């Protein structure tokens, strides 16, 4: 079967034409590094307690996430304790702490017994000068000293370059080269979400000219491009994607875990270790503890992608659902663990197909076309008055007026 189609999805075959694929540097597999518990919690108003972090981390691990960034041990005792507990939990995922390029931060991370750290440093001259008010050489020297110190103490080190995508390339290179021998990987952070996918592709390729370690992408969503920029980075050869469940994170959020993983698997044909059928329940868990309501139309894990109201689409669905259901929906809810029901809605956009479907569900037979059209008219009018779809009880009240 062609990779564009399966029993659970049907996407464009042009994603897989050689003319496109041969221009990309796609890896066979991408490591998923999840930042929900650190950057996700930086979304104003989001607070994860220690026990909640532990529960979410275990769920991330069960879903197949490769690395879990639990938090900064300097932020709170709760974060320190969560890191220490999870480091000993026996998870398959690597538990990581987020630290500044300070020996004292590294020492604190070592006390949690995590195997790895993400070490942050601003990599643009203007941010070092204006936001941090440091001499440039101090920043570079501090990075080299702290990263070497972490590596000497046996930690896996991902060097996290804050504001990389607004940095002068020559200065960025100077910062990275100062730690290149000691870091295990380089994280390119589009900290303010200010790139296009074309720019990210270019930036990754320029970085590969002088970085001979794995490259990671950490994209923010200020212009709504975090997922697209993450995919562009992978297409250019990055091998680690930073994600957040439901896309929560600083300001407009981060690249959404479900969207990145589903796009990698289905649109690019690139594997991860994440189990797609775990995505929906993971989304709901984080929604519960973050108190951030997931928009109903959210791709992959939302509710309305698997609901149909428009009469013509319902007609398509009823015609194909038994033979090739992906003809009417790009992905089916079973893919993400949302059950196997596609919900047909009764509302303003409904047609006769919707009415026939629900009458059959209720065990009612109606062959009179005039009656069916009258029911459609009533359903539309009630939906307009209520400004929402109808409940089944409201639909029953309508059909009780007719002799079907």
Short mmCIF file of C-alpha atoms in Angstrom, two decimals:
data_model
loop_
_atom_site.label_atom_id
_atom_site.label_comp_id
_atom_site.label_asym_id
_atom_site.label_seq_id
_atom_site.Cartn_x
_atom_site.Cartn_y
_atom_site.Cartn_z
CA UNK A 1 0.00 0.00 0.00
CA UNK A 2 1.22 3.52 -0.79
CA UNK A 3 2.41 5.39 2.36
CA UNK A 4 -0.16 8.14 1.76
CA UNK A 5 -3.02 5.81 2.68
CA UNK A 6 -3.83 3.22 5.36
CA UNK A 7 -6.94 2.03 7.13
CA UNK A 8 -6.66 5.08 9.44
CA UNK A 9 -5.52 7.95 7.20
CA UNK A 10 -5.44 9.25 3.65
CA UNK A 11 -3.12 12.17 2.83
CA UNK A 12 -1.62 13.66 -0.30
CA UNK A 13 0.52 11.28 -2.40
CA UNK A 14 2.60 14.31 -3.41
CA UNK A 15 4.19 14.24 0.07
CA UNK A 16 6.11 11.20 -1.14
CA UNK A 17 7.21 12.07 -4.68
CA UNK A 18 10.95 11.64 -5.28
CA UNK A 19 11.25 15.17 -6.67
CA UNK A 20 10.49 16.45 -3.16
CA UNK A 21 11.97 13.70 -1.00
CA UNK A 22 15.36 13.81 -2.70
CA UNK A 23 15.77 17.45 -1.69
CA UNK A 24 15.25 16.69 2.00
CA UNK A 25 17.58 15.30 4.67
CA UNK A 26 14.97 13.35 6.58
CA UNK A 27 16.22 11.02 9.32
CA UNK A 28 14.76 7.53 9.59
CA UNK A 29 13.61 8.20 13.14
CA UNK A 30 13.14 11.31 15.30
CA UNK A 31 13.68 11.51 19.05
CA UNK A 32 10.83 13.24 20.86
CA UNK A 33 11.94 15.49 23.71
CA UNK A 34 8.89 16.71 25.59
CA UNK A 35 8.91 20.08 27.40
CA UNK A 36 5.35 20.08 28.79
CA UNK A 37 6.51 20.00 32.41
CA UNK A 38 9.01 22.86 32.02
CA UNK A 39 8.25 25.18 29.10
CA UNK A 40 4.61 24.13 29.15
CA UNK A 41 4.37 25.23 32.76
CA UNK A 42 5.84 28.61 31.81
CA UNK A 43 2.52 29.48 30.19
CA UNK A 44 1.08 32.12 32.53
CA UNK A 45 -1.41 30.56 34.91
CA UNK A 46 -0.25 26.96 34.52
CA UNK A 47 0.96 25.23 37.68
CA UNK A 48 1.86 21.56 37.94
CA UNK A 49 2.22 20.16 41.44
CA UNK A 50 4.83 17.50 42.12
CA UNK A 51 2.39 14.58 42.02
CA UNK A 52 0.88 15.93 38.79
CA UNK A 53 4.29 16.19 37.15
CA UNK A 54 5.01 12.62 38.14
CA UNK A 55 1.70 11.37 36.74
CA UNK A 56 2.15 13.25 33.46
CA UNK A 57 5.75 12.07 33.14
CA UNK A 58 4.70 8.44 33.59
CA UNK A 59 1.99 8.92 30.95
CA UNK A 60 4.52 10.48 28.57
CA UNK A 61 6.81 7.52 29.15
CA UNK A 62 4.01 5.04 28.51
CA UNK A 63 3.20 6.90 25.30
CA UNK A 64 6.76 6.33 24.08
CA UNK A 65 8.26 9.81 24.50
CA UNK A 66 12.06 9.47 24.47
CA UNK A 67 13.07 12.34 26.76
CA UNK A 68 11.13 14.23 29.42
CA UNK A 69 12.21 17.69 30.56
CA UNK A 70 10.73 17.73 34.04
CA UNK A 71 11.68 21.25 35.14
CA UNK A 72 14.35 23.45 36.68
CA UNK A 73 15.59 22.24 40.07
CA UNK A 74 16.25 25.88 41.01
CA UNK A 75 12.62 26.93 40.54
CA UNK A 76 11.09 25.16 43.54
CA UNK A 77 11.48 22.32 45.98
CA UNK A 78 8.54 20.69 44.20
CA UNK A 79 10.47 20.62 40.91
CA UNK A 80 13.60 19.33 42.61
CA UNK A 81 11.63 16.55 44.29
CA UNK A 82 9.79 15.61 41.09
CA UNK A 83 13.10 15.33 39.24
CA UNK A 84 14.63 13.22 42.00
CA UNK A 85 11.62 10.86 42.17
CA UNK A 86 11.36 10.46 38.41
CA UNK A 87 15.11 9.89 38.03
CA UNK A 88 14.63 6.76 40.14
CA UNK A 89 11.29 5.72 38.64
CA UNK A 90 12.80 3.35 36.08
CA UNK A 91 11.27 5.11 33.10
CA UNK A 92 12.38 4.18 29.60
CA UNK A 93 12.50 7.89 28.77
CA UNK A 94 15.53 9.95 29.74
CA UNK A 95 14.58 12.28 32.59
CA UNK A 96 16.23 15.68 32.14
CA UNK A 97 16.60 18.88 34.13
CA UNK A 98 16.71 22.35 32.58
CA UNK A 99 19.59 24.42 33.95
CA UNK A 100 21.48 27.63 33.36
CA UNK A 101 25.14 27.56 32.40
CA UNK A 102 26.18 27.74 36.04
CA UNK A 103 28.17 25.19 38.01
CA UNK A 104 25.77 25.68 40.93
CA UNK A 105 22.83 24.70 38.67
CA UNK A 106 24.74 21.64 37.50
CA UNK A 107 25.47 20.66 41.10
CA UNK A 108 21.77 20.89 41.93
CA UNK A 109 20.88 18.76 38.91
CA UNK A 110 23.45 16.19 40.01
CA UNK A 111 21.75 15.97 43.39
CA UNK A 112 18.51 14.95 41.65
CA UNK A 113 20.46 12.11 39.98
CA UNK A 114 19.03 12.80 36.53
CA UNK A 115 21.13 11.41 33.65
CA UNK A 116 20.88 14.50 31.48
CA UNK A 117 20.53 18.28 31.41
CA UNK A 118 19.43 20.92 28.96
CA UNK A 119 21.83 23.84 29.48
CA UNK A 120 20.57 27.25 28.40
CA UNK A 121 22.57 30.27 27.25
CA UNK A 122 21.60 33.30 25.15
CA UNK A 123 23.30 33.04 21.77
CA UNK A 124 22.57 36.47 20.30
CA UNK A 125 24.79 39.48 21.01
CA UNK A 126 21.83 41.84 21.48
CA UNK A 127 20.12 39.65 24.08
CA UNK A 128 23.34 39.18 26.05
CA UNK A 129 23.97 42.93 25.93
CA UNK A 130 20.48 44.29 26.58
CA UNK A 131 18.52 41.56 28.42
CA UNK A 132 21.32 40.01 30.47
CA UNK A 133 23.68 43.01 30.61
CA UNK A 134 26.73 40.74 30.41
CA UNK A 135 30.01 41.30 28.61
CA UNK A 136 29.99 39.02 25.54
CA UNK A 137 33.14 37.16 26.50
CA UNK A 138 31.69 36.47 29.94
CA UNK A 139 28.74 34.66 28.36
CA UNK A 140 30.96 32.55 26.12
CA UNK A 141 33.40 31.72 28.91
CA UNK A 142 30.61 30.85 31.30
CA UNK A 143 29.06 28.49 28.77
CA UNK A 144 32.31 26.65 28.08
CA UNK A 145 33.12 26.27 31.75
CA UNK A 146 29.67 25.02 32.81
CA UNK A 147 29.14 22.63 29.90
CA UNK A 148 32.57 21.07 30.41
CA UNK A 149 31.82 20.77 34.13
CA UNK A 150 28.52 18.98 33.45
CA UNK A 151 30.16 16.62 30.99
CA UNK A 152 32.99 15.83 33.41
CA UNK A 153 30.34 14.77 35.92
CA UNK A 154 28.82 12.26 33.53
CA UNK A 155 25.72 14.14 32.41
CA UNK A 156 24.24 14.02 28.93
CA UNK A 157 24.30 17.67 27.81
CA UNK A 158 22.02 19.29 25.31
CA UNK A 159 23.29 22.85 24.77
CA UNK A 160 20.24 25.11 24.42
CA UNK A 161 20.88 28.29 22.44
CA UNK A 162 18.35 30.94 23.47
CA UNK A 163 17.35 33.31 20.64
CA UNK A 164 19.44 31.43 18.10
CA UNK A 165 17.25 32.46 15.17
CA UNK A 166 17.80 36.20 15.78
CA UNK A 167 21.53 35.84 16.35
CA UNK A 168 24.28 36.94 14.02
CA UNK A 169 25.55 33.69 12.50
CA UNK A 170 29.21 34.45 13.17
CA UNK A 171 28.57 35.15 16.85
CA UNK A 172 26.24 32.15 17.12
CA UNK A 173 28.99 29.97 15.69
CA UNK A 174 31.50 31.38 18.18
CA UNK A 175 29.19 30.50 21.10
CA UNK A 176 28.51 26.97 19.84
CA UNK A 177 32.13 26.21 19.01
CA UNK A 178 33.16 27.17 22.55
CA UNK A 179 31.23 24.15 23.88
CA UNK A 180 31.22 21.85 20.85
CA UNK A 181 33.67 19.34 22.31
CA UNK A 182 31.68 18.94 25.52
CA UNK A 183 28.04 19.05 24.43
CA UNK A 184 26.25 15.91 23.26
CA UNK A 185 23.78 17.77 21.10
CA UNK A 186 22.80 21.29 20.10
CA UNK A 187 19.30 22.70 20.58
CA UNK A 188 18.40 25.51 18.22
CA UNK A 189 15.73 27.57 19.91
CA UNK A 190 13.40 29.78 17.90
CA UNK A 191 12.72 31.41 21.25
CA UNK A 192 10.29 34.03 20.01
CA UNK A 193 8.73 32.00 17.20
CA UNK A 194 9.94 34.47 14.57
CA UNK A 195 10.98 32.20 11.68
CA UNK A 196 9.26 30.80 8.65
CA UNK A 197 9.75 27.13 7.76
CA UNK A 198 12.02 28.20 4.88
CA UNK A 199 14.19 30.15 7.31
CA UNK A 200 14.44 27.25 9.73
CA UNK A 201 15.48 24.93 6.89
CA UNK A 202 18.19 27.42 5.91
CA UNK A 203 19.33 27.92 9.51
CA UNK A 204 19.69 24.20 10.18
CA UNK A 205 21.72 23.73 7.01
CA UNK A 206 24.04 26.63 7.92
CA UNK A 207 24.49 25.18 11.41
CA UNK A 208 25.36 21.76 10.02
CA UNK A 209 28.39 23.34 8.34
CA UNK A 210 30.15 23.65 11.70
CA UNK A 211 28.20 21.40 14.11
CA UNK A 212 29.02 17.69 13.98
CA UNK A 213 26.71 16.66 16.80
CA UNK A 214 22.95 15.89 16.70
CA UNK A 215 20.80 18.99 16.20
CA UNK A 216 17.54 19.54 18.07
CA UNK A 217 14.74 21.99 17.29
CA UNK A 218 12.81 23.94 19.92
CA UNK A 219 10.11 26.06 18.25
CA UNK A 220 7.70 28.58 19.74
CA UNK A 221 4.31 29.39 18.28
CA UNK A 222 4.05 33.19 18.27
CA UNK A 223 3.15 33.25 14.58
CA UNK A 224 1.39 29.88 14.61
CA UNK A 225 4.33 28.16 12.90
CA UNK A 226 5.87 26.05 15.67
CA UNK A 227 4.79 22.71 14.18
CA UNK A 228 5.65 23.77 10.62
CA UNK A 229 9.06 25.02 11.76
CA UNK A 230 9.71 21.80 13.66
CA UNK A 231 8.92 19.75 10.55
CA UNK A 232 11.12 22.04 8.44
CA UNK A 233 14.01 21.48 10.85
CA UNK A 234 13.55 17.71 10.67
CA UNK A 235 13.42 17.91 6.87
CA UNK A 236 16.79 19.69 7.01
CA UNK A 237 18.35 16.97 9.16
CA UNK A 238 17.54 17.78 12.79
CA UNK A 239 16.97 14.52 14.66
CA UNK A 240 15.31 15.66 17.90
CA UNK A 241 12.00 17.53 18.14
CA UNK A 242 11.01 19.44 21.27
CA UNK A 243 7.25 19.23 21.84
CA UNK A 244 4.61 20.10 24.39
CA UNK A 245 1.30 18.33 24.99
CA UNK A 246 -1.54 20.51 23.65
CA UNK A 247 1.11 23.03 22.59
CA UNK A 248 1.11 24.80 25.96
CA UNK A 249 4.11 26.97 26.73
CA UNK A 250 5.57 30.44 27.13
CA UNK A 251 3.40 33.16 25.49
CA UNK A 252 1.70 31.47 22.46
CA UNK A 253 3.10 28.06 23.33
CA UNK A 254 5.35 25.43 21.79
CA UNK A 255 5.17 22.86 19.02
CA UNK A 256 2.29 20.53 19.80
CA UNK A 257 3.27 16.92 20.54
CA UNK A 258 0.33 15.28 18.76
CA UNK A 259 0.60 17.48 15.67
CA UNK A 260 4.36 16.99 15.33
CA UNK A 261 4.26 13.23 15.85
CA UNK A 262 1.24 12.62 13.59
CA UNK A 263 2.77 14.81 10.87
CA UNK A 264 6.10 13.01 11.09
CA UNK A 265 4.51 9.57 10.87
CA UNK A 266 1.82 10.30 8.29
CA UNK A 267 2.94 13.28 6.18
CA UNK A 268 6.70 12.71 6.16
CA UNK A 269 6.89 8.95 6.73
CA UNK A 270 9.39 9.44 9.57
CA UNK A 271 9.05 7.21 12.61
CA UNK A 272 9.13 8.10 16.30
CA UNK A 273 8.72 5.88 19.34
CA UNK A 274 5.46 7.60 20.28
CA UNK A 275 2.32 5.48 20.23
CA UNK A 276 -0.25 7.47 18.29
CA UNK A 277 -3.13 5.74 20.05
CA UNK A 278 -2.00 7.33 23.34
CA UNK A 279 -2.23 10.92 22.09
CA UNK A 280 -5.85 11.63 22.98
CA UNK A 281 -5.71 10.40 26.58
CA UNK A 282 -2.40 12.23 27.08
CA UNK A 283 -4.01 15.44 25.82
CA UNK A 284 -6.88 15.03 28.25
CA UNK A 285 -4.54 14.39 31.19
CA UNK A 286 -2.56 17.57 30.55
CA UNK A 287 -5.76 19.53 29.94
CA UNK A 288 -6.97 18.38 33.37
CA UNK A 289 -3.86 19.39 35.30
CA UNK A 290 -2.97 22.55 33.33
CA UNK A 291 -6.53 23.93 33.48
CA UNK A 292 -6.02 25.05 29.87
CA UNK A 293 -9.05 24.04 27.83
CA UNK A 294 -8.17 22.40 24.51
CA UNK A 295 -9.95 24.18 21.63
CA UNK A 296 -12.60 21.87 20.15
CA UNK A 297 -11.18 22.29 16.63
CA UNK A 298 -7.62 21.47 17.68
CA UNK A 299 -5.96 19.19 15.12
CA UNK A 300 -5.39 15.52 15.98
CA UNK A 301 -6.71 15.53 19.58
CA UNK A 302 -9.64 17.96 19.36
CA UNK A 303 -13.32 17.01 19.30
CA UNK A 304 -14.65 18.58 16.10
CA UNK A 305 -12.13 16.97 13.70
CA UNK A 306 -14.17 13.81 14.27
CA UNK A 307 -17.62 15.42 14.07
CA UNK A 308 -19.60 16.10 10.88
CA UNK A 309 -22.50 18.55 10.54
CA UNK A 310 -22.54 19.59 6.88
CA UNK A 311 -25.13 17.56 4.98
CA UNK A 312 -22.95 16.89 1.94
CA UNK A 313 -20.05 15.63 4.10
CA UNK A 314 -22.44 13.38 6.04
CA UNK A 315 -23.63 11.99 2.71
CA UNK A 316 -20.01 11.25 1.74
CA UNK A 317 -19.36 9.60 5.11
CA UNK A 318 -22.42 7.37 4.97
CA UNK A 319 -21.46 6.26 1.46
CA UNK A 320 -17.86 5.36 2.31
CA UNK A 321 -17.77 4.41 6.00
CA UNK A 322 -18.15 0.68 5.38
CA UNK A 323 -15.80 0.46 2.40
CA UNK A 324 -13.16 3.20 2.70
CA UNK A 325 -13.88 5.67 5.53
CA UNK A 326 -10.64 7.63 5.01
CA UNK A 327 -12.17 8.88 1.76
CA UNK A 328 -14.24 11.35 3.81
CA UNK A 329 -11.83 12.13 6.70
CA UNK A 330 -8.04 12.57 6.53
CA UNK A 331 -7.54 10.63 9.77
CA UNK A 332 -9.89 8.48 11.82
CA UNK A 333 -10.36 8.85 15.60
CA UNK A 334 -9.04 5.34 16.24
CA UNK A 335 -5.59 6.56 15.18
CA UNK A 336 -5.22 8.70 18.30
CA UNK A 337 -7.14 6.50 20.73
CA UNK A 338 -10.42 8.41 20.58
CA UNK A 339 -12.65 5.42 19.95
CA UNK A 340 -14.13 4.53 16.59
CA UNK A 341 -17.19 6.79 16.48
CA UNK A 342 -17.41 9.66 14.02
CA UNK A 343 -20.19 11.87 15.41
CA UNK A 344 -22.88 13.13 13.04
CA UNK A 345 -24.23 16.43 14.33
CA UNK A 346 -27.72 17.91 13.94
CA UNK A 347 -27.55 21.65 13.30
CA UNK A 348 -27.86 24.58 10.92
CA UNK A 349 -25.74 22.93 8.22
CA UNK A 350 -27.50 19.55 8.40
CA UNK A 351 -29.18 17.93 5.41
CA UNK A 352 -31.49 15.02 4.78
CA UNK A 353 -28.57 12.59 5.22
CA UNK A 354 -28.16 13.72 8.86
CA UNK A 355 -31.88 13.25 9.51
CA UNK A 356 -32.01 9.80 7.96
CA UNK A 357 -28.96 8.74 9.97
CA UNK A 358 -30.46 9.80 13.31
CA UNK A 359 -33.89 8.44 12.51
CA UNK A 360 -32.28 5.07 11.78
CA UNK A 361 -30.32 5.28 15.06
CA UNK A 362 -33.61 5.82 16.86
CA UNK A 363 -35.25 2.93 15.00
CA UNK A 364 -37.61 5.20 13.09
CA UNK A 365 -38.34 4.76 9.38
CA UNK A 366 -39.44 7.74 7.30
CA UNK A 367 -39.67 7.51 3.53
CA UNK A 368 -41.71 10.62 2.84
CA UNK A 369 -39.39 13.22 1.30
CA UNK A 370 -41.66 16.13 2.22
CA UNK A 371 -41.62 15.08 5.86
CA UNK A 372 -37.85 14.71 5.82
CA UNK A 373 -37.47 18.19 4.34
CA UNK A 374 -39.76 19.61 7.01
CA UNK A 375 -37.67 17.99 9.75
CA UNK A 376 -34.52 19.44 8.20
CA UNK A 377 -36.17 22.87 8.17
CA UNK A 378 -37.12 22.57 11.86
CA UNK A 379 -33.64 21.35 12.84
CA UNK A 380 -32.00 24.27 11.05
CA UNK A 381 -34.32 26.83 12.61
CA UNK A 382 -33.88 25.48 16.14
CA UNK A 383 -30.10 25.40 15.70
CA UNK A 384 -30.13 29.04 14.55
CA UNK A 385 -32.24 30.05 17.55
CA UNK A 386 -30.02 28.15 19.99
CA UNK A 387 -26.73 29.00 18.21
CA UNK A 388 -25.57 25.42 18.68
CA UNK A 389 -26.25 21.84 17.53
CA UNK A 390 -29.32 20.06 18.83
CA UNK A 391 -29.33 17.43 21.52
CA UNK A 392 -31.00 14.10 20.78
CA UNK A 393 -33.89 14.98 23.11
CA UNK A 394 -34.46 18.21 21.17
CA UNK A 395 -34.43 16.23 17.92
CA UNK A 396 -36.94 13.76 19.37
CA UNK A 397 -39.26 16.65 20.25
CA UNK A 398 -39.14 17.76 16.60
CA UNK A 399 -39.85 14.38 15.07
CA UNK A 400 -42.69 13.74 17.51
CA UNK A 401 -44.65 16.34 15.54
CA UNK A 402 -44.51 14.17 12.44
CA UNK A 403 -45.96 10.79 11.62
CA UNK A 404 -42.97 8.85 10.37
#
